[in-house]
Structures are given as C-alpha cells and as structure tokens.
Short mmCIF file of C-alpha atoms in Angstrom, two decimals:
data_model
loop_
_atom_site.label_atom_id
_atom_site.label_comp_id
_atom_site.label_asym_id
_atom_site.label_seq_id
_atom_site.Cartn_x
_atom_site.Cartn_y
_atom_site.Cartn_z
CA MET B 1 27.98 -3.63 -0.31
CA GLY B 2 27.75 -1.66 2.95
CA PHE B 3 25.07 -4.02 4.31
CA TRP B 4 27.32 -7.07 3.81
CA LYS B 5 30.49 -5.36 5.06
CA THR B 6 29.02 -5.17 8.55
CA TRP B 7 28.77 -8.97 8.62
CA PHE B 8 31.53 -10.21 6.38
CA SER B 9 34.47 -7.82 6.41
CA THR B 10 36.44 -9.58 9.15
CA PRO B 11 38.75 -12.59 8.67
CA GLU B 12 36.59 -14.55 11.14
CA ALA B 13 33.68 -14.39 8.70
CA VAL B 14 35.61 -16.27 6.04
CA ALA B 15 36.66 -18.92 8.56
CA THR B 16 33.07 -19.99 9.23
CA THR B 17 32.91 -22.28 6.20
CA LYS B 18 34.99 -24.91 8.02
CA THR B 19 33.37 -25.00 11.46
CA THR B 20 32.08 -27.78 13.63
CA PRO B 21 28.38 -28.58 13.24
CA PHE B 22 27.49 -26.76 16.48
CA GLU B 23 28.36 -23.10 17.01
CA GLU B 24 27.36 -20.72 19.75
CA HIS B 25 26.53 -17.08 19.13
CA THR B 26 25.12 -14.19 21.05
CA ALA B 27 21.67 -13.10 19.95
CA GLU B 28 23.06 -9.75 18.85
CA SER B 29 26.15 -11.02 17.07
CA ALA B 30 25.23 -14.24 15.31
CA GLY B 31 27.15 -13.41 12.21
CA ASN B 32 29.86 -11.36 13.88
CA SER B 33 31.23 -13.67 16.54
CA SER B 34 34.92 -14.14 17.03
CA PRO B 35 36.64 -17.51 17.41
CA SER B 36 37.13 -19.11 20.81
CA SER B 37 37.43 -22.54 22.35
CA VAL B 38 34.19 -24.01 20.90
CA GLY B 39 34.85 -23.65 17.18
CA GLU B 40 33.70 -20.08 16.70
CA ALA B 41 31.84 -19.36 19.87
CA SER B 42 30.73 -16.71 22.24
CA SER B 43 28.20 -17.67 24.84
CA PHE B 44 24.67 -16.37 24.95
CA ALA B 45 23.45 -17.39 28.35
CA GLN B 46 19.89 -17.35 29.60
CA ARG B 47 18.97 -17.78 33.22
CA THR B 48 15.84 -19.82 33.64
CA GLU B 49 14.81 -21.36 36.95
CA GLY B 50 18.30 -20.71 38.32
CA LYS B 51 19.98 -22.75 35.58
CA GLU B 52 22.14 -21.30 32.83
CA ALA B 53 21.26 -22.14 29.24
CA ARG B 54 23.15 -21.45 26.01
CA ILE B 55 21.79 -20.91 22.51
CA VAL B 56 23.64 -23.03 19.96
CA PHE B 57 23.38 -23.04 16.15
CA SER B 58 24.04 -26.12 14.04
CA THR B 59 24.27 -27.18 10.42
CA GLU B 60 23.88 -30.84 11.35
CA ARG B 61 21.16 -32.50 9.25
CA ASP B 62 20.42 -35.35 11.63
CA ILE B 63 17.41 -33.72 13.27
CA ASP B 64 14.76 -35.67 15.16
CA LEU B 65 11.77 -35.22 12.86
CA TYR B 66 9.31 -35.58 15.74
CA GLU B 67 11.07 -32.78 17.61
CA LEU B 68 10.92 -30.63 14.45
CA GLU B 69 7.23 -31.47 14.11
CA GLU B 70 6.63 -30.35 17.72
CA LEU B 71 8.39 -27.06 16.96
CA CYS B 72 6.24 -26.49 13.89
CA ASP B 73 3.10 -27.43 15.87
CA ALA B 74 4.04 -24.83 18.52
CA VAL B 75 3.76 -22.03 15.93
CA GLY B 76 0.58 -23.43 14.39
CA TRP B 77 1.94 -24.77 11.12
CA SER B 78 0.00 -27.48 9.32
CA ARG B 79 1.45 -30.93 9.69
CA ARG B 80 3.39 -32.37 6.78
CA PRO B 81 4.23 -36.02 6.15
CA LEU B 82 7.47 -36.78 7.98
CA ARG B 83 8.85 -38.77 5.03
CA LYS B 84 8.54 -35.62 2.88
CA VAL B 85 10.07 -33.41 5.58
CA LYS B 86 12.99 -35.85 5.76
CA LYS B 87 13.39 -35.73 1.97
CA ALA B 88 13.25 -31.90 1.98
CA ILE B 89 16.01 -31.77 4.60
CA GLU B 90 18.14 -34.31 2.71
CA HIS B 91 17.86 -32.30 -0.52
CA SER B 92 18.44 -28.88 1.05
CA PHE B 93 21.63 -26.96 0.34
CA LEU B 94 21.76 -25.71 3.95
CA VAL B 95 20.00 -26.82 7.11
CA ALA B 96 20.28 -24.60 10.17
CA SER B 97 18.91 -25.37 13.60
CA MET B 98 18.93 -23.42 16.84
CA TRP B 99 19.07 -25.20 20.18
CA GLN B 100 18.72 -24.27 23.82
CA VAL B 101 21.39 -26.23 25.70
CA ARG B 102 21.15 -26.61 29.47
CA GLY B 103 23.69 -29.00 30.94
CA ASN B 104 23.61 -32.13 28.78
CA GLN B 105 20.06 -31.51 27.55
CA LYS B 106 19.27 -29.73 24.30
CA ARG B 107 15.95 -28.49 22.94
CA LEU B 108 15.22 -27.55 19.33
CA ILE B 109 13.94 -23.96 19.39
CA GLY B 110 14.55 -22.79 15.82
CA PHE B 111 14.97 -24.10 12.32
CA ALA B 112 15.52 -22.90 8.76
CA ARG B 113 16.72 -24.43 5.53
CA ALA B 114 17.74 -23.26 2.07
CA THR B 115 17.73 -24.75 -1.39
CA SER B 116 20.19 -23.55 -4.00
CA ASP B 117 21.68 -23.90 -7.46
CA HIS B 118 25.07 -24.08 -5.65
CA ALA B 119 26.37 -21.06 -7.58
CA PHE B 120 24.29 -17.88 -7.53
CA ASN B 121 20.85 -18.37 -5.97
CA ALA B 122 19.31 -19.73 -2.81
CA THR B 123 15.80 -19.71 -1.37
CA ILE B 124 15.22 -19.84 2.37
CA TRP B 125 12.38 -22.06 3.59
CA ASP B 126 10.70 -23.13 6.82
CA VAL B 127 12.04 -20.44 9.17
CA VAL B 128 10.55 -21.14 12.58
CA VAL B 129 11.33 -20.04 16.15
CA HIS B 130 9.47 -21.50 19.12
CA PRO B 131 6.99 -18.97 20.59
CA ASP B 132 8.72 -19.17 24.01
CA PHE B 133 11.86 -17.75 22.37
CA GLN B 134 10.35 -15.13 20.06
CA GLY B 135 10.88 -11.44 20.75
CA GLN B 136 14.43 -11.96 22.03
CA GLY B 137 16.36 -11.36 18.78
CA LEU B 138 16.85 -15.09 18.19
CA GLY B 139 14.91 -15.16 14.89
CA LYS B 140 17.19 -12.40 13.64
CA SER B 141 20.22 -14.34 14.87
CA LEU B 142 19.03 -17.46 13.07
CA MET B 143 18.54 -15.51 9.84
CA LYS B 144 21.96 -13.85 10.16
CA TYR B 145 23.48 -17.29 10.66
CA VAL B 146 21.75 -18.65 7.54
CA LEU B 147 22.73 -15.62 5.44
CA LYS B 148 26.31 -15.79 6.66
CA LYS B 149 26.53 -19.47 5.71
CA LEU B 150 25.05 -18.78 2.25
CA ARG B 151 27.42 -15.85 1.66
CA SER B 152 30.39 -18.01 2.71
CA GLU B 153 29.42 -20.24 -0.23
CA GLU B 154 29.37 -17.15 -2.50
CA ILE B 155 25.60 -17.21 -2.95
CA SER B 156 24.66 -13.65 -3.90
CA ASN B 157 20.92 -13.79 -4.57
CA VAL B 158 18.77 -14.96 -1.66
CA THR B 159 14.98 -15.21 -1.83
CA LEU B 160 12.26 -16.35 0.53
CA PHE B 161 8.51 -16.53 0.78
CA ALA B 162 6.89 -14.80 3.75
CA ASP B 163 3.42 -14.71 5.20
CA PRO B 164 2.03 -11.16 5.56
CA HIS B 165 2.49 -11.03 9.35
CA VAL B 166 6.29 -11.56 9.09
CA VAL B 167 7.08 -9.34 6.09
CA ASP B 168 8.26 -6.47 8.30
CA PHE B 169 10.64 -8.81 10.14
CA TYR B 170 12.33 -9.78 6.87
CA ARG B 171 12.45 -6.15 5.73
CA THR B 172 14.56 -5.38 8.82
CA MET B 173 16.95 -8.08 7.58
CA GLY B 174 17.39 -6.34 4.20
CA PHE B 175 14.83 -8.24 2.13
CA MET B 176 12.61 -6.31 -0.29
CA SER B 177 9.00 -7.10 -1.11
CA ASP B 178 8.13 -8.45 -4.51
CA PRO B 179 7.02 -5.52 -6.71
CA GLU B 180 3.94 -7.53 -7.72
CA GLY B 181 2.85 -7.69 -4.07
CA ILE B 182 2.89 -11.48 -3.94
CA LYS B 183 4.27 -13.42 -0.93
CA GLY B 184 7.75 -13.60 -2.45
CA MET B 185 10.53 -11.33 -1.25
CA PHE B 186 13.92 -10.89 -2.86
CA TRP B 187 17.20 -9.91 -1.25
CA TYR B 188 20.20 -8.62 -3.16
CA PRO B 189 23.60 -7.46 -1.84
CA HIS B 190 24.23 -3.78 -2.33
#
C-alpha cells in the first residue's frame, strides 16, 4: 500500500473523480496536484520561442482522429482504420489525452486509454507521447494521471502490454514483467 499512499492519501486525490474534462498538472506532480482555480490545477509552463505553454490533461473523448493519427505516425506506429480507432475510444472505460496549450491553440501531444470490467480490472492501451515531448517526465505524468483515474474508480488490478524498448519505463511506474517473459506486464497495489 505504500506505493499508492504517495499518490492517493490526500483528500484532493479523492476529489478528482468529479473534475472538469481538462486538468492541468506539473510534470512531476500529475497525480499529486492540489485544487486551484482551474478545477484541480497547477501550471506546468514551458517556454518555447518566447511564448508560454501549458500541459493539460483531459478525459474528454471527442478527439480529432486525424490529430491522433498524426501523433501515432510521429512515433512510428502502424496506421489503423479510423473507424476502428473511433470504436475503440467509444468503448474504452477511460480515455486520457495530454495537450500543449499556447494561448488559444492546443496540440495533442499524448494519449492513453483503458478498458475495464468496471469493478476490479483494467488494461491500459495505446500509450503514446509525441517524440518532441519525450524525456521530460510527461509520459510518467500521463501514466500517473491514468492510474489515478483508475484508482479513483476503485480499480485495483491494472495490466498493460509493452514493447521491449519501453519495459523499463513501466517498471519505474511499479509494473512487473510477466513471469512467462511475454509482452504482458501486471501491476498490483501493495
């Protein structure tokens, strides 16, 4: 339980089940932010070309599929039929997206979704962070956000499938490799 206590022992953590679709978090504390004027927000600002940008997380399902396809293309994923991607999003238990917001413009820079039995188990799918934003802790923030949302729904067994080059990343998040050495990884609260 010690692993979860660091994320979920504060009253703010329980309050996240009733938030607005868009939430801001710092890269280090996505999962430990305290409430403020934008739902539950603390700003993570980036300075690029003299303009300030914020990173915003959302559970809104109305995602431009072409923008999602561009994000997946950027990391080299094989293209999938958009009608099937739309159906997968519609039937997911949780959809999480990460956006760079600069002024009134927003850019999709991360995405993940989870399927679930709505009681005990969930599986995380399609975790992607744009290459321009990798190595900054944002993938970890996105995963913390997803795990926090799943835990707020009392999901206690979270699984995912990982390619070999990202297994170590998920290990740092508390996931354990499948004893059979397959691509599956399983995460259990302590």
